[in-house]
mmCIF file of C-alpha atoms in Angstrom:
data_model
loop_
_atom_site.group_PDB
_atom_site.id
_atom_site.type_symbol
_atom_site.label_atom_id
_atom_site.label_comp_id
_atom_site.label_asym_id
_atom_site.label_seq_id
_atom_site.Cartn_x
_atom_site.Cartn_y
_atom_site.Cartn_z
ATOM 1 C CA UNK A 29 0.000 0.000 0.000
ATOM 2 C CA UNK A 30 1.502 3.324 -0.659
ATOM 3 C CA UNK A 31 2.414 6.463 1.617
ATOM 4 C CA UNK A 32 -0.755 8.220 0.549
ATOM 5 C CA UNK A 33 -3.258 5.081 1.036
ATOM 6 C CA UNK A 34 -1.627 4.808 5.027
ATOM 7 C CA UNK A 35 -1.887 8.773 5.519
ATOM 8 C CA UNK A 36 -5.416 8.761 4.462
ATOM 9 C CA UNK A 37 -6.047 5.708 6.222
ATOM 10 C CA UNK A 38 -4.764 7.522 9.354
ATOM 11 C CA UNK A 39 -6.502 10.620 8.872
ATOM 12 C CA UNK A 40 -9.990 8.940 8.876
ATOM 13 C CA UNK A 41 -9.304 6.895 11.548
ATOM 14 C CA UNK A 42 -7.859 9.161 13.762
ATOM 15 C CA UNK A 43 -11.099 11.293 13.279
ATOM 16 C CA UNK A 44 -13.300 8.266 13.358
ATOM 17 C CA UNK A 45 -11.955 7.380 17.195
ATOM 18 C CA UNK A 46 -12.399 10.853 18.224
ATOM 19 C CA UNK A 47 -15.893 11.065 17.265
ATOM 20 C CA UNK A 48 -16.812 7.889 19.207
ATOM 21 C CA UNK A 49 -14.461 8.819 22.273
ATOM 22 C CA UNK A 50 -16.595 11.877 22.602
ATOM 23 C CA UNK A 51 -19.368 9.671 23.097
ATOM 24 C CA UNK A 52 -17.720 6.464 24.648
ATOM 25 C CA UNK A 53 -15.044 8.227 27.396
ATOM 26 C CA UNK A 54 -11.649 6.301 28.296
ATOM 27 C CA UNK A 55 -12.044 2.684 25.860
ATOM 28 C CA UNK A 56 -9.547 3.272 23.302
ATOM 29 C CA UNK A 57 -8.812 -0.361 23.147
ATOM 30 C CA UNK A 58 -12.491 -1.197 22.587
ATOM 31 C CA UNK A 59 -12.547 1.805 20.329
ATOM 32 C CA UNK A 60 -9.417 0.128 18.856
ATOM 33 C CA UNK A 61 -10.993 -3.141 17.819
ATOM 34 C CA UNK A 62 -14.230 -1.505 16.356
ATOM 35 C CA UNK A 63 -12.438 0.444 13.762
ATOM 36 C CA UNK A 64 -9.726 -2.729 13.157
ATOM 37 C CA UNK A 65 -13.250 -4.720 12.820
ATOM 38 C CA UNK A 66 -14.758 -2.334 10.664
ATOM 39 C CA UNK A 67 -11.397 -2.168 8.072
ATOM 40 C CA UNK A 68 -11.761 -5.939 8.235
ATOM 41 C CA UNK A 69 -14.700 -5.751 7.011
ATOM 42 C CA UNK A 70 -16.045 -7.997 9.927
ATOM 43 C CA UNK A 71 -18.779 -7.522 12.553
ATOM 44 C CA UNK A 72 -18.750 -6.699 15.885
ATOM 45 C CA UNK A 73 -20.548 -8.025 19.029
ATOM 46 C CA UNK A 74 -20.416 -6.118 21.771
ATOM 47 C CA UNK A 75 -21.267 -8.108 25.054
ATOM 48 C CA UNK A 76 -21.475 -6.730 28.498
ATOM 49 C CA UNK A 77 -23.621 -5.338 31.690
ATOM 50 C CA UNK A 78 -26.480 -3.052 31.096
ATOM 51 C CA UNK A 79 -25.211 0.960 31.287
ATOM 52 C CA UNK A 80 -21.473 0.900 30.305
ATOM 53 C CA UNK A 81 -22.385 1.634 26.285
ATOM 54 C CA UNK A 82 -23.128 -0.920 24.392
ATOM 55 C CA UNK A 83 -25.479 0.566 21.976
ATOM 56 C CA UNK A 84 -23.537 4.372 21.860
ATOM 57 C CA UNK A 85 -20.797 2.632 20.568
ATOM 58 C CA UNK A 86 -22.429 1.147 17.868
ATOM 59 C CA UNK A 87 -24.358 4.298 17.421
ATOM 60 C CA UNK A 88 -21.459 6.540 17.863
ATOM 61 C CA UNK A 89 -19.168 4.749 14.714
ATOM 62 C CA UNK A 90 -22.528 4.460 12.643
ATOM 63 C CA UNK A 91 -22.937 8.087 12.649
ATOM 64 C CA UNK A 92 -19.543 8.643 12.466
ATOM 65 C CA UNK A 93 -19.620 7.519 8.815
ATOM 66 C CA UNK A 94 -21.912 9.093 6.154
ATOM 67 C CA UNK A 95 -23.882 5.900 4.907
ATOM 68 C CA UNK A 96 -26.964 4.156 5.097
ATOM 69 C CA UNK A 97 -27.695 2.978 8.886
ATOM 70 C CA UNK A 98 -30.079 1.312 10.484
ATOM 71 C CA UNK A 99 -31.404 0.065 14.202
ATOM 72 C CA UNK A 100 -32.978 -3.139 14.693
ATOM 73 C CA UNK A 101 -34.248 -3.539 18.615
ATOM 74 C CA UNK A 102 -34.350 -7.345 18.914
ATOM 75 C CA UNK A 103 -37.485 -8.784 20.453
ATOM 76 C CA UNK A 104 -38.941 -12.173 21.314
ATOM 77 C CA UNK A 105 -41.772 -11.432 18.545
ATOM 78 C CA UNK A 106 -39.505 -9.769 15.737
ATOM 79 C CA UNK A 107 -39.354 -12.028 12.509
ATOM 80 C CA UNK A 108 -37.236 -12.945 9.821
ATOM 81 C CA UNK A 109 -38.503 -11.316 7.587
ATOM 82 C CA UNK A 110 -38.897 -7.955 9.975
ATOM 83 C CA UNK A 111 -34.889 -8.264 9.201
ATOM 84 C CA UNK A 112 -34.535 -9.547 5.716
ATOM 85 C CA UNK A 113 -37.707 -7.962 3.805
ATOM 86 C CA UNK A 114 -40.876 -8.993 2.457
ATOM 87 C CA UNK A 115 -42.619 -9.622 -1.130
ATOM 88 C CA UNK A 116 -45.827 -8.004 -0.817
ATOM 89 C CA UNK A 117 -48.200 -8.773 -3.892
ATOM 90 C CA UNK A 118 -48.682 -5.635 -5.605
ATOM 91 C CA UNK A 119 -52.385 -6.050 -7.395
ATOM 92 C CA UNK A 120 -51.655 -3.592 -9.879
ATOM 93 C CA UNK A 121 -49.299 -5.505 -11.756
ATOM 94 C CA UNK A 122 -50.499 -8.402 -10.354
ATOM 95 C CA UNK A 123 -47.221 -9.637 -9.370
ATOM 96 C CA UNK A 124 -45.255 -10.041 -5.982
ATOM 97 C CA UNK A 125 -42.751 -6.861 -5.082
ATOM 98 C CA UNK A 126 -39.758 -7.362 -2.498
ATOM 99 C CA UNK A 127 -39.681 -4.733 0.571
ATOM 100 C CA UNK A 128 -35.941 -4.629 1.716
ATOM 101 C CA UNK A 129 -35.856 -4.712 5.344
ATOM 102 C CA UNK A 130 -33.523 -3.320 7.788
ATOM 103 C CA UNK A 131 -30.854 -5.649 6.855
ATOM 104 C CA UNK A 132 -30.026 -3.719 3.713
ATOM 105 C CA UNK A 133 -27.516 -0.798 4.936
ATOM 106 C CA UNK A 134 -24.129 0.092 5.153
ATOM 107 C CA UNK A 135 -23.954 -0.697 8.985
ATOM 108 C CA UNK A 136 -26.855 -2.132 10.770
ATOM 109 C CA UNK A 137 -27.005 -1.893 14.776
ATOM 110 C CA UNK A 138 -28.456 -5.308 16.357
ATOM 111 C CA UNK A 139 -29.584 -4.284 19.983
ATOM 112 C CA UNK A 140 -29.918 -7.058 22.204
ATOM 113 C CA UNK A 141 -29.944 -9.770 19.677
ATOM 114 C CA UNK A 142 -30.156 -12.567 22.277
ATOM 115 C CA UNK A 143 -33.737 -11.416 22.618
ATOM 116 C CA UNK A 144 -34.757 -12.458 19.844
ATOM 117 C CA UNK A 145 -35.900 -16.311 18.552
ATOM 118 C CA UNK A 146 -33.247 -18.484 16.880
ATOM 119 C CA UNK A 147 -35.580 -18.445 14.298
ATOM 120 C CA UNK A 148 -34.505 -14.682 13.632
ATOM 121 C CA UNK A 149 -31.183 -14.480 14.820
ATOM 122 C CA UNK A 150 -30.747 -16.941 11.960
ATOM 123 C CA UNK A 151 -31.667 -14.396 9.472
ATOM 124 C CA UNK A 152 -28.343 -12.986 9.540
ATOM 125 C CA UNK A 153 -26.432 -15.772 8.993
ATOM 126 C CA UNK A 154 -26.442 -15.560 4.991
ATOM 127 C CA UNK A 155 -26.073 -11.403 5.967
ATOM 128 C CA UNK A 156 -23.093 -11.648 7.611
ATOM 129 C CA UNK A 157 -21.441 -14.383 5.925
ATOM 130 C CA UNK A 158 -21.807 -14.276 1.996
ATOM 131 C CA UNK A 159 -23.399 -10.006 1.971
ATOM 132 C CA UNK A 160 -26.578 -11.113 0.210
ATOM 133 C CA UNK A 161 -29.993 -12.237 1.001
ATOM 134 C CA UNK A 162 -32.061 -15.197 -0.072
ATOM 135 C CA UNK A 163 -36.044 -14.550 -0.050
ATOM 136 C CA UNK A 164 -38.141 -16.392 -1.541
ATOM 137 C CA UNK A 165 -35.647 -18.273 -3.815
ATOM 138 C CA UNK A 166 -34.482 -14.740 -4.754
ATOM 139 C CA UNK A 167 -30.986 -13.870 -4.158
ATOM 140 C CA UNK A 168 -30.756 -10.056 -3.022
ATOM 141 C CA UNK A 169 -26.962 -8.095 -3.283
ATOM 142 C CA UNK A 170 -26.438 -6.128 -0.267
ATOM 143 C CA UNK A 171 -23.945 -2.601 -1.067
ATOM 144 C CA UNK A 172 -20.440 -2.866 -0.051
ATOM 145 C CA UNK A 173 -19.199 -1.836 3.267
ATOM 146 C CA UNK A 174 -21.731 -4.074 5.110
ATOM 147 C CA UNK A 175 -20.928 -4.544 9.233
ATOM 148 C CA UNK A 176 -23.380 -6.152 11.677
ATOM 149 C CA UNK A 177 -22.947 -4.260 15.800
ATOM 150 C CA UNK A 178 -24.899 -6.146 17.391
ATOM 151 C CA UNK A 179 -24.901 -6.016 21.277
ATOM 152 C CA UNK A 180 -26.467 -8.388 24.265
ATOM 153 C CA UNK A 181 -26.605 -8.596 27.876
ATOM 154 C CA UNK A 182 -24.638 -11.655 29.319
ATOM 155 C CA UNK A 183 -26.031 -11.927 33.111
ATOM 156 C CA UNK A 184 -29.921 -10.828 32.346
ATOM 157 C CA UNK A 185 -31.158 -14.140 30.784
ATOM 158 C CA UNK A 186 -35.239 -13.857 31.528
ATOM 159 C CA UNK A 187 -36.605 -13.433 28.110
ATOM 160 C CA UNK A 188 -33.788 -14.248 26.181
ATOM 161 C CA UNK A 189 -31.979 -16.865 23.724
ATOM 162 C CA UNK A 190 -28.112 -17.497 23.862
ATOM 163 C CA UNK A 191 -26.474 -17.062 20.550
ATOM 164 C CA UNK A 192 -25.653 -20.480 19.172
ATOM 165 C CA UNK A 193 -22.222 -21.408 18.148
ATOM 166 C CA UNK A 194 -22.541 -20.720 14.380
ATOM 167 C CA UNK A 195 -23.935 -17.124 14.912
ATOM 168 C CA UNK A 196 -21.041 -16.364 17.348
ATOM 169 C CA UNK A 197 -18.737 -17.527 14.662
ATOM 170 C CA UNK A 198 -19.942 -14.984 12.286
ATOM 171 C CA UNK A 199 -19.115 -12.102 14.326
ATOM 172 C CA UNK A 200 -15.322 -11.703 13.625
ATOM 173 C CA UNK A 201 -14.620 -9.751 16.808
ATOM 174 C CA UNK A 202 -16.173 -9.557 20.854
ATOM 175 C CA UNK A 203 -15.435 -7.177 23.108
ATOM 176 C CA UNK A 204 -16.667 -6.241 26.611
ATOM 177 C CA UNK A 205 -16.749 -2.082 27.374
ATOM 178 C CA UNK A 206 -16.653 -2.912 31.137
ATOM 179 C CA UNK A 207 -17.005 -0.386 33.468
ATOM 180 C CA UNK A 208 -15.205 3.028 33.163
ATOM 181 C CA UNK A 209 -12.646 4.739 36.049
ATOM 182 C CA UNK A 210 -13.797 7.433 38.362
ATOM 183 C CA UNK A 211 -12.037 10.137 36.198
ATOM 184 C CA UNK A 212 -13.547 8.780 32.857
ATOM 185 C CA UNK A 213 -17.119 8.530 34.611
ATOM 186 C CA UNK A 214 -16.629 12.212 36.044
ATOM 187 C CA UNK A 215 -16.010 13.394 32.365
ATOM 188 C CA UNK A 216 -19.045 11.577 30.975
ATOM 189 C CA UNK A 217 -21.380 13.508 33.585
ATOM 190 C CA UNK A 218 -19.827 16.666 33.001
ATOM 191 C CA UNK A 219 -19.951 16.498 29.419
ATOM 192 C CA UNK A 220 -23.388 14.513 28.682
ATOM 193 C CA UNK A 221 -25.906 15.601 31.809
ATOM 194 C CA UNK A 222 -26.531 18.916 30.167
ATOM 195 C CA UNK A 223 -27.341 17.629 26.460
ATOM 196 C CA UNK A 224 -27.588 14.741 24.315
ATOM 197 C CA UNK A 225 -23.865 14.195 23.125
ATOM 198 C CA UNK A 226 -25.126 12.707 19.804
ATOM 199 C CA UNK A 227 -27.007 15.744 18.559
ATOM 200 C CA UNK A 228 -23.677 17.143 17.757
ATOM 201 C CA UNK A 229 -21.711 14.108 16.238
ATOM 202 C CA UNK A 230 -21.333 14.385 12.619
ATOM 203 C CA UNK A 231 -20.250 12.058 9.768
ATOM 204 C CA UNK A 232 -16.407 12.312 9.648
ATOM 205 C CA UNK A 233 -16.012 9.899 6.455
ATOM 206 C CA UNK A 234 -18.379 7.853 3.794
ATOM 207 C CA UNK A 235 -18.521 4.979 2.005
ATOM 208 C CA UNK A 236 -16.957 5.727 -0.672
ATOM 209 C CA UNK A 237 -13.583 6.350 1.379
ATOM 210 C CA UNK A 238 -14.256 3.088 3.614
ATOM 211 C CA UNK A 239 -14.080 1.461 0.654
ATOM 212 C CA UNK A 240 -10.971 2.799 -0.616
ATOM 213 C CA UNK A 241 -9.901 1.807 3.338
ATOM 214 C CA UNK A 242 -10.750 -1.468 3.083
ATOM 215 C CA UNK A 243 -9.508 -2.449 -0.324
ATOM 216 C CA UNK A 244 -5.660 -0.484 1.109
ATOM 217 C CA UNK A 245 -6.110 -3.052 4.463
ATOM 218 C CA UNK A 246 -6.509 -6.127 1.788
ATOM 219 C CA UNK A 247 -3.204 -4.975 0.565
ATOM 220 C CA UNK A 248 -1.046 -5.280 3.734
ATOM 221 C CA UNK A 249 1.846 -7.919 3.077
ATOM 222 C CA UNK A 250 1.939 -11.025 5.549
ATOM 223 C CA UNK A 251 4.201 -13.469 5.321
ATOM 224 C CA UNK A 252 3.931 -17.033 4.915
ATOM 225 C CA UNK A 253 5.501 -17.707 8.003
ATOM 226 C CA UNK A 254 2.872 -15.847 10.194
ATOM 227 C CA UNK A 255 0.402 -17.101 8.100
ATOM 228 C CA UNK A 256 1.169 -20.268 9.406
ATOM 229 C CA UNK A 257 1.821 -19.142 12.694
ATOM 230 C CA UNK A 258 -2.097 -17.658 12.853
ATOM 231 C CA UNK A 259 -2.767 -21.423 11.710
ATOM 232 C CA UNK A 260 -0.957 -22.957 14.283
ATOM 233 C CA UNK A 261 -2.778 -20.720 16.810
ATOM 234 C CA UNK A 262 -5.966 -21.573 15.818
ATOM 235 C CA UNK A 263 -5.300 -25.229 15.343
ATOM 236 C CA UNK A 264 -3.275 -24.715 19.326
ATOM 237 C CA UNK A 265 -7.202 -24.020 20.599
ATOM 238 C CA UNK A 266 -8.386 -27.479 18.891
ATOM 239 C CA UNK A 267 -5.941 -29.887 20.408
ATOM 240 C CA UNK A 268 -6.603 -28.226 24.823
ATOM 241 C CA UNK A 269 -8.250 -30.867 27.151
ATOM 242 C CA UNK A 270 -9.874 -27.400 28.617
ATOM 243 C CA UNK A 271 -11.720 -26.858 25.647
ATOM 244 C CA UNK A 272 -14.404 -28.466 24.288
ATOM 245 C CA UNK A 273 -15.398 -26.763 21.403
ATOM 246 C CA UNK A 274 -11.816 -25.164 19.418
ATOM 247 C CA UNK A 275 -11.822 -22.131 17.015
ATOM 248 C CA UNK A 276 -13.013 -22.564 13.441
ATOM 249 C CA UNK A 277 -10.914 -22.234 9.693
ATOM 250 C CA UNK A 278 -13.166 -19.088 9.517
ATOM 251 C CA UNK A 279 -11.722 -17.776 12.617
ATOM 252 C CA UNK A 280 -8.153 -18.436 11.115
ATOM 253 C CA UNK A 281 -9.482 -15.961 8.071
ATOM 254 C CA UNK A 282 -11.024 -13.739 10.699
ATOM 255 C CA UNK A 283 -7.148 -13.339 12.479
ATOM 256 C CA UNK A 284 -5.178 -12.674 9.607
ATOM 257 C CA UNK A 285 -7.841 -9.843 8.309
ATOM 258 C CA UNK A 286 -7.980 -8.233 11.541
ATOM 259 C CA UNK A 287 -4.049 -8.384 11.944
ATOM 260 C CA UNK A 288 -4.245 -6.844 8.335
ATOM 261 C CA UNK A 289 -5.898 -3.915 9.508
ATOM 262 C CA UNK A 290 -3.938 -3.698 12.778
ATOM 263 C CA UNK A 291 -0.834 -3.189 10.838
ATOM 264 C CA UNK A 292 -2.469 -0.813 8.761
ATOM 265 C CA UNK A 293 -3.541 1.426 12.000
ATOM 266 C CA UNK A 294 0.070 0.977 13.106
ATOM 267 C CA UNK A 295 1.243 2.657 10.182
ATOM 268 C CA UNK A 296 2.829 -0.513 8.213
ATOM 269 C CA UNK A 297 1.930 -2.130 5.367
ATOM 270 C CA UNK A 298 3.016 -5.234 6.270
ATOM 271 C CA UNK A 299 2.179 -7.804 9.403
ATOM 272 C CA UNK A 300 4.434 -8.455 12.331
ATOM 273 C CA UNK A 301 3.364 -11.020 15.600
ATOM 274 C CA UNK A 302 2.325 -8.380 17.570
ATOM 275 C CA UNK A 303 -0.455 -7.475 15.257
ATOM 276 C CA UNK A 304 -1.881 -11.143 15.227
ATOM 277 C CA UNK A 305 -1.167 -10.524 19.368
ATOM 278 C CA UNK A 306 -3.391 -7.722 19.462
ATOM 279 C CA UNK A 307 -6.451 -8.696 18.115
ATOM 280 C CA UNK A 308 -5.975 -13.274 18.847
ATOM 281 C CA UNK A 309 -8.153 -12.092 22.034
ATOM 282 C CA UNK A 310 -11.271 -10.391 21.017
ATOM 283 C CA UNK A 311 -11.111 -12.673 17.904
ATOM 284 C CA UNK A 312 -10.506 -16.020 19.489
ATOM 285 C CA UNK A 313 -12.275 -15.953 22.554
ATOM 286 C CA UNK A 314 -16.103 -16.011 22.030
ATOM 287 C CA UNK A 315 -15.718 -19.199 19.696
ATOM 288 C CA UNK A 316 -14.302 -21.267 22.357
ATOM 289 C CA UNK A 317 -16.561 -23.580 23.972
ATOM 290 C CA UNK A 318 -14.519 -24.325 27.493
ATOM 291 C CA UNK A 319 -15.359 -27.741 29.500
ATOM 292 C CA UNK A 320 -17.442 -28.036 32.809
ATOM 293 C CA UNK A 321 -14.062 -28.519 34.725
ATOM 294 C CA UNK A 322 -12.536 -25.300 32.996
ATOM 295 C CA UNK A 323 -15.506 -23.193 34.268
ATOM 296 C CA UNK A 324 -15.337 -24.829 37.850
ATOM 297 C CA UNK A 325 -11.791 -23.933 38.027
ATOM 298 C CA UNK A 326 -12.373 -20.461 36.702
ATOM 299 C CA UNK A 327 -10.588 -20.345 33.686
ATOM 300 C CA UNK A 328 -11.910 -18.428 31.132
ATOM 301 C CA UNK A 329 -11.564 -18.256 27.454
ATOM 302 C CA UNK A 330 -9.059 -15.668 27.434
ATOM 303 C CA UNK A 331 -6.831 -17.257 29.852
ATOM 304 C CA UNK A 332 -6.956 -20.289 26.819
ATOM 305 C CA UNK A 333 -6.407 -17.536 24.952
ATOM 306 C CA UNK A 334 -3.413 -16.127 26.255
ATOM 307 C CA UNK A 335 -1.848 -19.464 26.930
ATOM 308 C CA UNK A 336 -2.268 -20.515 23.014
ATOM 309 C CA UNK A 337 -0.025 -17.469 22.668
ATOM 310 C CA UNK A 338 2.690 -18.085 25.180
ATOM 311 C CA UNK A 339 2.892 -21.698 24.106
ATOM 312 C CA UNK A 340 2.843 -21.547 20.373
ATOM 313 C CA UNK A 341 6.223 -20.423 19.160
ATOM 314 C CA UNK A 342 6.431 -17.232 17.676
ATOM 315 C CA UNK A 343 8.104 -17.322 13.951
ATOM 316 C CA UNK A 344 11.626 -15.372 13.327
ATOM 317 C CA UNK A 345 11.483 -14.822 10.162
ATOM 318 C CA UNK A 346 11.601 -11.151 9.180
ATOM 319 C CA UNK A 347 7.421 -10.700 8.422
ATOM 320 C CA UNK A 348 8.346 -7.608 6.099
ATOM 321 C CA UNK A 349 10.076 -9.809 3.488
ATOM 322 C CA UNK A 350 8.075 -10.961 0.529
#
């Protein structure tokens, strides 16, 4: 990628995180993963305790980009087709007409998605996956960026479902806000108490440029050696007696685009381990499935997480060399 795809690539990124820190006080890393999941061209699930901003993230990069967005609020009763669309029979023409549903944006904000059925998180399987949608036995295009935020609350469960294995895998990244410090709370009730913060956020980039973003991240240089070493990572998860479910191939994909676009925010265009380092976590860990004995002893997914890393052997090769 050349000098003047990174500085633009900077520029928009550096104005992207402001506009959501304005709105999200003292989470650069979770800020951090958002945009490297948005250049990825991935989706994002944000998972945590009610209050800590969930949904103003999502919100806050959806406005932060000028492109079609729009809100879906899960709900036991929502449908598939309240996501996908509709063909209504039109009896003018006497013929069926497809109504796109909310699925068909640039960025589309899930909130709470556990609430709703199986039956409609499954919608967005095809969504996120392949960017096109099947009704009817009609295949539907959707535009080019596509991202999925979706958000849920972990420790309410009255009322809702818990996202199957194959929908977690879709999502390319998780992260968790958590709660912020004292100073960063103090700043977010001086500065948002008095007036919405949102009614003065404004688009700092389009589509158009997050395209030309995205096609520069597809251009960083790995080499073959860590793109073995992000297989032998992945494969590291399969082979634990503490896990029963490893990470998938799609995961392995899902690693080396995200360390693609970590690079890229670094201001290289080419991969070294500690990119794959910085994102292995919020990629890896909501597609483990740990063992009863894993969760009596406390161990969470990214303790597996982190082990996978200090265990695997990191490659010496110089990554710039191609």
């Amino acid at each position: 990628m050349g000098l003047s795809g990174l500085d633009e690539l900077h520029s928009v990124a550096r104005d992207i995180t402001t506009n959501i820190e304005r709105i999200l006080v003292g989470k650069p890393e979770v800020v951090r993963i958002a945009l490297v999941t948005l250049l990825a061209q991935g989706h994002l699930l944000v998972e945590d305790v009610p209050g800590v901003g969930k949904t103003s993230l999502a919100k806050a990069l959806a406005r932060s980009i000028d492109c079609t967005v729009s809100r879906i609020q899960f709900t036991p009763d929502l449908l598939p087709s309240d996501v996908t669309g509709v063909s209504i029979y039109n009896r003018e023409n006497g013929g069926f007409e497809f109504r796109a549903g909310p699925v068909f944006a640039n960025i589309v904000v899930g909130d709470e998605i556990n609430r709703a059925s199986p039956k409609t998180q499954s919608a967005l399987l095809e969504c996120m996956e392949e960017g096109q949608v099947t009704v009817d036995r009609s295949t539907y295009q959707l535009e080019t960026p596509f991202m999925v935020i979706a958000t849920q609350n972990p420790v309410e469960m009255e009322g809702t479902y818990i996202l199957p294995e194959a929908q977690r895998d879709r999502f390319t990244a998780r992260v968790s806000i958590g709660y912020p410090d004292q100073a960063a709370e103090l700043a977010m009730v001086d500065e948002h108490s008095g007036h919405d913060p949102f009614a003065d956020l404004t688009p700092v980039s389009n589509a158009a440029t997050l395209r030309r973003m995205i096609k520069a991240v597809r251009a960083i240089h790995i080499s073959r050696e860590l793109r073995q070493y992000a297989v032998d990572l992945v494969g590291a998860t399969r082979t634990l007696s503490e896990v029963r479910l490893g990470a998938s191939p799609r995961a392995t994909l899902q690693l080396v685009r995200t360390a693609r676009a970590q690079a890229a925010l670094a201001g290289r265009d080419y991969v070294v381990p500690d990119d794959i380092h910085a994102v292995a976590i919020p990629v890896l860990t909501h597609r483990l499935v740990l063992t009863t004995e894993a969760h009596a002893a406390r161990r969470s997914a990214a303790d597996t997480v982190r082990s996978v890393l200090q265990r695997v052997p990191v490659p010496r090769a110089n990554p710039s060399r191609r």
